mmCIF file of C-alpha atoms in Angstrom:
data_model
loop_
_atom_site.group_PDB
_atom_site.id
_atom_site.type_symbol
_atom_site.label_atom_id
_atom_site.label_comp_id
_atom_site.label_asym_id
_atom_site.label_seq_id
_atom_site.Cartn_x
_atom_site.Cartn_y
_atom_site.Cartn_z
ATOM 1 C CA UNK A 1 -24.862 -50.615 12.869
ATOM 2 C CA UNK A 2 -22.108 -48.031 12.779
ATOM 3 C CA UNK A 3 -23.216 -47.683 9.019
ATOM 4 C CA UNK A 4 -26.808 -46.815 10.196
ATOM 5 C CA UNK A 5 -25.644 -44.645 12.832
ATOM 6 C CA UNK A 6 -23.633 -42.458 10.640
ATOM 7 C CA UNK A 7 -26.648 -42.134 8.263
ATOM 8 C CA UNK A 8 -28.466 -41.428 10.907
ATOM 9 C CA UNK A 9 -25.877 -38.239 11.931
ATOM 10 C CA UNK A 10 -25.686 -37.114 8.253
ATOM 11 C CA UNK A 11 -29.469 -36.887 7.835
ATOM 12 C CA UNK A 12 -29.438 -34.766 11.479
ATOM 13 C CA UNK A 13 -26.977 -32.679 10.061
ATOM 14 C CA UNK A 14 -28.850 -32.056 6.949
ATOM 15 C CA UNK A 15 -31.999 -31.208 8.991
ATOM 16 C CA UNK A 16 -29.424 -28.596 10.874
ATOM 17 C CA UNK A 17 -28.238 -27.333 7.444
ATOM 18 C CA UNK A 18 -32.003 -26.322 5.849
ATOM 19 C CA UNK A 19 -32.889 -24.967 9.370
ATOM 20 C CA UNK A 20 -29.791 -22.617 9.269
ATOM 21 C CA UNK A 21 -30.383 -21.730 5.327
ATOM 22 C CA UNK A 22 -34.234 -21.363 6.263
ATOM 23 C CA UNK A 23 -32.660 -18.641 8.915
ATOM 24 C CA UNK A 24 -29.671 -16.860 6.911
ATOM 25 C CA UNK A 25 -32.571 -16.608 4.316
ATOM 26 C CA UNK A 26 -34.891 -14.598 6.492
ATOM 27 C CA UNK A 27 -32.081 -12.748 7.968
ATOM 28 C CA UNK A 28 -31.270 -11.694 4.942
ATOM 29 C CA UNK A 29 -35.057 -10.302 4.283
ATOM 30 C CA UNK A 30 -35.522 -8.666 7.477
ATOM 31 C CA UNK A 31 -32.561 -6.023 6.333
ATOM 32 C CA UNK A 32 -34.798 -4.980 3.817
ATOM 33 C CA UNK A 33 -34.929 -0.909 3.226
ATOM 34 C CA UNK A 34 -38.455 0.983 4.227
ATOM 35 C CA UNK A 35 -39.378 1.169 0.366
ATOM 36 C CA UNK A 36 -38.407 -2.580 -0.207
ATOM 37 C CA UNK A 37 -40.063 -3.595 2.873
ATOM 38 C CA UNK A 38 -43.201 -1.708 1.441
ATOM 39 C CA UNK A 39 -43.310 -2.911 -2.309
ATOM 40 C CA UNK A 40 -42.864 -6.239 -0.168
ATOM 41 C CA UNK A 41 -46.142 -5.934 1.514
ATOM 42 C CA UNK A 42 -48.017 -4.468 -1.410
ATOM 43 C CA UNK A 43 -47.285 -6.650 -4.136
ATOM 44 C CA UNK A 44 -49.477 -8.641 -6.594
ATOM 45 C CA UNK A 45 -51.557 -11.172 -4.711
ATOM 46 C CA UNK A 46 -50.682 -9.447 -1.437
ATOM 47 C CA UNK A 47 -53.702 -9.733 0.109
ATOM 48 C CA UNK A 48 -53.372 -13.528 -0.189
ATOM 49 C CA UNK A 49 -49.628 -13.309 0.245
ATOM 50 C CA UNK A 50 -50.522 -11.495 4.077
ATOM 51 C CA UNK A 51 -52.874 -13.752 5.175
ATOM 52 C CA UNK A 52 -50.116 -15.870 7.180
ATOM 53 C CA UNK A 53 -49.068 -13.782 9.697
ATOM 54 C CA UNK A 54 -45.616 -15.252 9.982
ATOM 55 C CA UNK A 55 -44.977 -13.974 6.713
ATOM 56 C CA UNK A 56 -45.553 -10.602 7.017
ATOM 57 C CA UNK A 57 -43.370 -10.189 9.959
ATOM 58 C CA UNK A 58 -40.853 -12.282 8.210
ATOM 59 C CA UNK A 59 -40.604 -14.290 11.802
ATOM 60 C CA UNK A 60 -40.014 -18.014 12.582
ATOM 61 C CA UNK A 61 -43.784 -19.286 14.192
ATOM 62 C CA UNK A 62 -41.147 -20.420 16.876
ATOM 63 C CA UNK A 63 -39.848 -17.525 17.515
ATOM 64 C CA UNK A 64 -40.872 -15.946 21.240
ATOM 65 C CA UNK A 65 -43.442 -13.528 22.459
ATOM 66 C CA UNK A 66 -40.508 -11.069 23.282
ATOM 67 C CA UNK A 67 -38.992 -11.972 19.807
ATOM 68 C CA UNK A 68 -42.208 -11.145 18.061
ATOM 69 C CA UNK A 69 -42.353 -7.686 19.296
ATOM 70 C CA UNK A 70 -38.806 -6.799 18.682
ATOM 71 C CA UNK A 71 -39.835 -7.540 14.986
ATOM 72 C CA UNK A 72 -43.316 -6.011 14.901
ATOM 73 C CA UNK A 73 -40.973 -2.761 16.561
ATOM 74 C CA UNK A 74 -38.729 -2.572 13.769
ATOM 75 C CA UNK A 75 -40.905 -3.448 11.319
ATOM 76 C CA UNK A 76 -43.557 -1.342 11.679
ATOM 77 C CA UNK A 77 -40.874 2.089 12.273
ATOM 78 C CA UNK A 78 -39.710 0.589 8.565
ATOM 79 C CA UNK A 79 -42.882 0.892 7.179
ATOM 80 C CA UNK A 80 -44.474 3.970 9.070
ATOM 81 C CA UNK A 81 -46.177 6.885 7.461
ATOM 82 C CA UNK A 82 -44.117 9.129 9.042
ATOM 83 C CA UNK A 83 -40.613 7.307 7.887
ATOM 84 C CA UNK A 84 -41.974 7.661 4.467
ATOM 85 C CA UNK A 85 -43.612 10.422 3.543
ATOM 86 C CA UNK A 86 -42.917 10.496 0.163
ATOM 87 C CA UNK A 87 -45.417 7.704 -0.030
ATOM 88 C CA UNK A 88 -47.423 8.230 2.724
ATOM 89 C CA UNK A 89 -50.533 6.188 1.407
ATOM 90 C CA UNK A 90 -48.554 2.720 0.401
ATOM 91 C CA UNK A 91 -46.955 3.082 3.558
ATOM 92 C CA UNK A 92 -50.231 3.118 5.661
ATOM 93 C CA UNK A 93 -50.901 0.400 4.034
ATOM 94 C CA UNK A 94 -48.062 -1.515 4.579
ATOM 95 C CA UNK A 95 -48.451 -0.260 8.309
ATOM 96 C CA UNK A 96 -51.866 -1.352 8.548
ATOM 97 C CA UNK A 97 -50.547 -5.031 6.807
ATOM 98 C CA UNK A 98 -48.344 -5.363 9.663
ATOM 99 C CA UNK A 99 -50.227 -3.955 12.519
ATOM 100 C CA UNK A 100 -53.122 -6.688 12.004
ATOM 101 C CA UNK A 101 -50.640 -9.821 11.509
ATOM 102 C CA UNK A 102 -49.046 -8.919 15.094
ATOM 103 C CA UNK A 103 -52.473 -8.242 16.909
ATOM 104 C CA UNK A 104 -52.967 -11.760 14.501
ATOM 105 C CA UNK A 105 -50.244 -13.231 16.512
ATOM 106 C CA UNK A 106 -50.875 -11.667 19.985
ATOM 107 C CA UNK A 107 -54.389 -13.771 19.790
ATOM 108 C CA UNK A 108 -53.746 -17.373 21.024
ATOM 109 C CA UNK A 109 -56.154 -18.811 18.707
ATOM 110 C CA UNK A 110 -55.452 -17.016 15.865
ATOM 111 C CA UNK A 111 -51.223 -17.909 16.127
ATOM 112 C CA UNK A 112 -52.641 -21.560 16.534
ATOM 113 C CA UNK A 113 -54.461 -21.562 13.414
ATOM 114 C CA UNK A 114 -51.444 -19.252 11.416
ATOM 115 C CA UNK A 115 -49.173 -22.616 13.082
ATOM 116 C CA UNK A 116 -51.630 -25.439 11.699
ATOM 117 C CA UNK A 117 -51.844 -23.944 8.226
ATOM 118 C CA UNK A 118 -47.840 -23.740 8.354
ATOM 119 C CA UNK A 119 -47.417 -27.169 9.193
ATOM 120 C CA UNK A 120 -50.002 -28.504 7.285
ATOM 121 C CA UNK A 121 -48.031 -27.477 4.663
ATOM 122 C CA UNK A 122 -45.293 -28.937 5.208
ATOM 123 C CA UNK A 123 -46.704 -32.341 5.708
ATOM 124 C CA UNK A 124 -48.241 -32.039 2.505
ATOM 125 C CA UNK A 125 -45.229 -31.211 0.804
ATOM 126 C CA UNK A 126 -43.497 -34.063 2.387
ATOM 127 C CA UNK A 127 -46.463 -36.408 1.686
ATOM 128 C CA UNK A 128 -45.879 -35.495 -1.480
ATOM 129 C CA UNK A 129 -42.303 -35.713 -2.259
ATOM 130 C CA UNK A 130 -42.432 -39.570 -0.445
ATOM 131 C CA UNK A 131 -45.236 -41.117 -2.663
ATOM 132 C CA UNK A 132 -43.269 -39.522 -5.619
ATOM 133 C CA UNK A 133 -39.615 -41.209 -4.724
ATOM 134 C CA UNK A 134 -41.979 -44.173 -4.068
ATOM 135 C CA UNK A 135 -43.080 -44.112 -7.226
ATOM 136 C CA UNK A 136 -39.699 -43.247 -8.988
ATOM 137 C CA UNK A 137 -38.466 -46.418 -6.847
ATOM 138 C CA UNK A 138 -41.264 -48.708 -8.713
ATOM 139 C CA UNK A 139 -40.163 -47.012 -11.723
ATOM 140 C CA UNK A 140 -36.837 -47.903 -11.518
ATOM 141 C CA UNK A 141 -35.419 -44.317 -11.593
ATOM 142 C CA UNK A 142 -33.226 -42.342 -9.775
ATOM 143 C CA UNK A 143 -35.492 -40.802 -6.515
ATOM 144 C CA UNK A 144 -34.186 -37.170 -6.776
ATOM 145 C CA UNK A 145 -36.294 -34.447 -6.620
ATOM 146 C CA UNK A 146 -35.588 -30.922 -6.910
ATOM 147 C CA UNK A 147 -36.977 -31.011 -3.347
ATOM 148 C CA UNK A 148 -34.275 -32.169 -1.905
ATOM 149 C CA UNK A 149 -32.574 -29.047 -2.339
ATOM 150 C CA UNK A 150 -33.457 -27.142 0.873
ATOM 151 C CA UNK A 151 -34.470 -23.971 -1.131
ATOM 152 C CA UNK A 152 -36.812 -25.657 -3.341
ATOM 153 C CA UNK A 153 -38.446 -27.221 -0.608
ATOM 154 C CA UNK A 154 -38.385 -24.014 1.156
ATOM 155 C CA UNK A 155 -40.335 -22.825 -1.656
ATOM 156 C CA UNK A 156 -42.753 -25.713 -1.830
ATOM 157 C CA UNK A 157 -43.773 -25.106 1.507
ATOM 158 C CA UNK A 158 -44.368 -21.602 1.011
ATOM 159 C CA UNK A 159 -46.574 -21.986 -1.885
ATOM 160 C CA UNK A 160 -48.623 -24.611 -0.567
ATOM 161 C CA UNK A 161 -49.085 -22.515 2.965
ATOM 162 C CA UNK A 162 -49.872 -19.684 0.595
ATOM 163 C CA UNK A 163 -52.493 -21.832 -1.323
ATOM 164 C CA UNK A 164 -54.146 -23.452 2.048
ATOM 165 C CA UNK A 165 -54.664 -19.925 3.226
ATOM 166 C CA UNK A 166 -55.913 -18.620 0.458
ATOM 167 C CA UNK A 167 -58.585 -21.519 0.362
ATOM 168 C CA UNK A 168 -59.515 -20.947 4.307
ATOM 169 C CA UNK A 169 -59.956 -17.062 3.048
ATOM 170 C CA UNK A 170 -61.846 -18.227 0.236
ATOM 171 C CA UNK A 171 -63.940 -20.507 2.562
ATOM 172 C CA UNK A 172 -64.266 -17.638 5.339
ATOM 173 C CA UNK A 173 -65.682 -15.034 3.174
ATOM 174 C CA UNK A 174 -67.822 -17.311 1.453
ATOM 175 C CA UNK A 175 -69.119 -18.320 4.982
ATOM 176 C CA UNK A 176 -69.803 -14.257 5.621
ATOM 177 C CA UNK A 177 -71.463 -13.381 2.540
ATOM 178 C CA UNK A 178 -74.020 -16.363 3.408
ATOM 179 C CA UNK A 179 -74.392 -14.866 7.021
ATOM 180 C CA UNK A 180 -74.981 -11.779 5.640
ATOM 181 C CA UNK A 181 -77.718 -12.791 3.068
ATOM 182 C CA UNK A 182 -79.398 -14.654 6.024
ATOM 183 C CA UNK A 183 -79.181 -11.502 7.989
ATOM 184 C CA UNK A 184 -80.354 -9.447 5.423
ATOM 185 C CA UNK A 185 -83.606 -11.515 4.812
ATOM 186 C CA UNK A 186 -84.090 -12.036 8.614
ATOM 187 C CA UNK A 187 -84.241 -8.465 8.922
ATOM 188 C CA UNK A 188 -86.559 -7.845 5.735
ATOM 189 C CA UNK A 189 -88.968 -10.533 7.451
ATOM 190 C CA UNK A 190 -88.755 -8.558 10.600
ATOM 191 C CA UNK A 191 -89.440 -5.556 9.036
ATOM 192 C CA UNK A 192 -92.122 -6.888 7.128
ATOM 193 C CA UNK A 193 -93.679 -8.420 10.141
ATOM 194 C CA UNK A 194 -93.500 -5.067 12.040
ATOM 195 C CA UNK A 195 -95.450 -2.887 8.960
ATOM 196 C CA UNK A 196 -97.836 -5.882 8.902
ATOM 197 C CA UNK A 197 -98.145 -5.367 12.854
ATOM 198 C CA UNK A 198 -98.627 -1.653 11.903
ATOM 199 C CA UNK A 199 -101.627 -1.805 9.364
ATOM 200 C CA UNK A 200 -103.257 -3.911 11.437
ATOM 201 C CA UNK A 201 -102.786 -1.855 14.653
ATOM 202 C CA UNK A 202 -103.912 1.120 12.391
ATOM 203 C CA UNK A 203 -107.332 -0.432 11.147
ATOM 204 C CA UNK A 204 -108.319 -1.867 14.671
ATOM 205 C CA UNK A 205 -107.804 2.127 15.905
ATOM 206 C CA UNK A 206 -109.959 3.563 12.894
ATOM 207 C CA UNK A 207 -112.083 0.470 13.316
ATOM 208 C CA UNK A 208 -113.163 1.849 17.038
ATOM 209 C CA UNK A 209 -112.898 5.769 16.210
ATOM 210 C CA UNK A 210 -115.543 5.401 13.453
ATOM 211 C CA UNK A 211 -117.538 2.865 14.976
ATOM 212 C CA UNK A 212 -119.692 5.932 16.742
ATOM 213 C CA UNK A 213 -120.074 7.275 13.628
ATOM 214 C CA UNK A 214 -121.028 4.066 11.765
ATOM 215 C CA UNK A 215 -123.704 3.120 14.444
ATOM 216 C CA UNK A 216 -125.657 6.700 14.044
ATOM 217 C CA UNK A 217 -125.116 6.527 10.333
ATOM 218 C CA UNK A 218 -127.229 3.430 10.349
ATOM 219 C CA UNK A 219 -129.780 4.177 13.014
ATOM 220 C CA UNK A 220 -130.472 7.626 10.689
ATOM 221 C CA UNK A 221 -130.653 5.516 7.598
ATOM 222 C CA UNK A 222 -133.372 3.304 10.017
ATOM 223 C CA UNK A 223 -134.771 6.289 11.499
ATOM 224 C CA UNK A 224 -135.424 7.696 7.850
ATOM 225 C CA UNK A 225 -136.717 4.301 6.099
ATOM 226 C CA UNK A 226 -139.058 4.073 8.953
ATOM 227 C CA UNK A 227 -140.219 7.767 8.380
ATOM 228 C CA UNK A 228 -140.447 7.218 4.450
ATOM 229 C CA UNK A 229 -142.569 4.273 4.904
ATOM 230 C CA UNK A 230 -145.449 5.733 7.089
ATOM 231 C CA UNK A 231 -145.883 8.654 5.146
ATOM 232 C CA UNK A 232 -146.129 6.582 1.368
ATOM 233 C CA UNK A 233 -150.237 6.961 0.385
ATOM 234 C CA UNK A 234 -151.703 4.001 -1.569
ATOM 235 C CA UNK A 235 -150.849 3.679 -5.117
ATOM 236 C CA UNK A 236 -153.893 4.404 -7.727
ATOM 237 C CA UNK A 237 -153.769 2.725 -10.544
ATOM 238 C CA UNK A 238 -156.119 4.413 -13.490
ATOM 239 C CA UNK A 239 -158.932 2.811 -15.669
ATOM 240 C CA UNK A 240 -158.599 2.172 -19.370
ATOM 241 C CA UNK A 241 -161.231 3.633 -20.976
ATOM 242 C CA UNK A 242 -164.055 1.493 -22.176
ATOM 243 C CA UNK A 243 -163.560 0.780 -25.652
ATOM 244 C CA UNK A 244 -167.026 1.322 -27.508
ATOM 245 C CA UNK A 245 -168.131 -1.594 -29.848
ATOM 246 C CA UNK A 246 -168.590 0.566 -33.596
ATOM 247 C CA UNK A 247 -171.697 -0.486 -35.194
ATOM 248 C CA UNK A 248 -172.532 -1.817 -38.250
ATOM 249 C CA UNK A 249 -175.342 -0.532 -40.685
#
């Protein structure tokens, strides 16, 4: 029992150790300069990279509401146009990166979903890592993995948050470009169904402007038949001449 209990103590403690390496790690990010801080936000894959929000602010999805916009604060001064106007267009970008993952984070549901993706994450990492000492057990083999060092498992987590938002981005613009199509030909039946509406608006007003002028049309082409037909004379037909029978001597 006293065995169990001080296994039980050294596993809390290592659970206290990653936490504070997790921390001294981004502590020692958030010290970043302006132009680090930028090439941070804008580098290759970034606009995966900056879909969690937690990320980009380089905050703990713990960390409070008054916490939060202490770092958006300093943050976004880092990164601001006018702090950096040597590169004023990376930095609006950079600006505009953080800007959106704060208002991100100011939205309820939003920081919920930026949360589940997180721990999501981390479950699957930790999934993973116990069906593989499970299967290293079976084996027969030592069950390290180069998980258990809390920087590599730092880094698991990361990359599989990275990849599950990635795939929800994936999935959510896949999901607009659909709604968009539909749109698109929802408003090209619509707008076929108006000119359609048109035309036939259009003939049924000709239709009733000419019809005046169709009506005497015909009772002149009457009138005139009529007229033509009382004034024909009898046909005469002429006589062949009677053919005279030549005689014979």
């Amino acid at each position: 029992q006293i065995m169990l209990c001080q296994l039980a103590s050294e596993r809390d403690q290592d659970d206290v150790n990653i936490h504070l390496l997790v921390k001294q790690i981004e502590k020692r990010d958030s010290v970043l300069t302006s132009k680090q801080q930028i090439d941070r936000l804008l580098r290759p894959g970034s606009s995966y990279f900056n879909l969690n929000p937690f990320e980009v602010l380089q905050i703990d999805p713990e960390a409070t509401d008054e916490e939060l916009k202490k770092r958006f604060r300093a943050l976004s001064i880092l990164v601001h146009p006018d702090k950096n106007q040597d590169d004023p267009d990376r930095a609006q970008l950079a600006f505009e990166a953080v800007d959106k993952a704060y208002k991100n984070l100011l939205d309820p549901e939003q920081k919920k979903r930026a949360v589940d993706v997180i721990q999501a994450g981390r479950e699957y990492v930790e999934h993973n890592m116990k069906e593989k000492k499970k299967q290293l057990k079976k084996d027969g083999k030592p069950q390290f993995l180069e998980e258990d060092d809390p920087e590599m498992f730092r880094q698991a987590v990361y990359k599989q948050t990275m990849k599950l938002f990635a795939e929800l981005e994936i999935k959510r613009k896949e999901r607009e470009a659909k709604d968009m199509h539909e749109r698109k030909r929802a408003r090209e039946e619509e707008i076929e169904t108006a000119e359609k509406a048109k035309r036939e608006r259009e003939w049924q007003k000709n239709f009733e402007e000419t019809r005046d002028g169709r009506v005497d049309s015909w009772r002149s082409f009457q009138a005139g038949k009529s007229k033509a037909k009382k004034e024909k004379k009898p046909r005469s037909f002429l006589k062949p001449p009677k053919v005279k029978m030549e005689q014979r001597e």
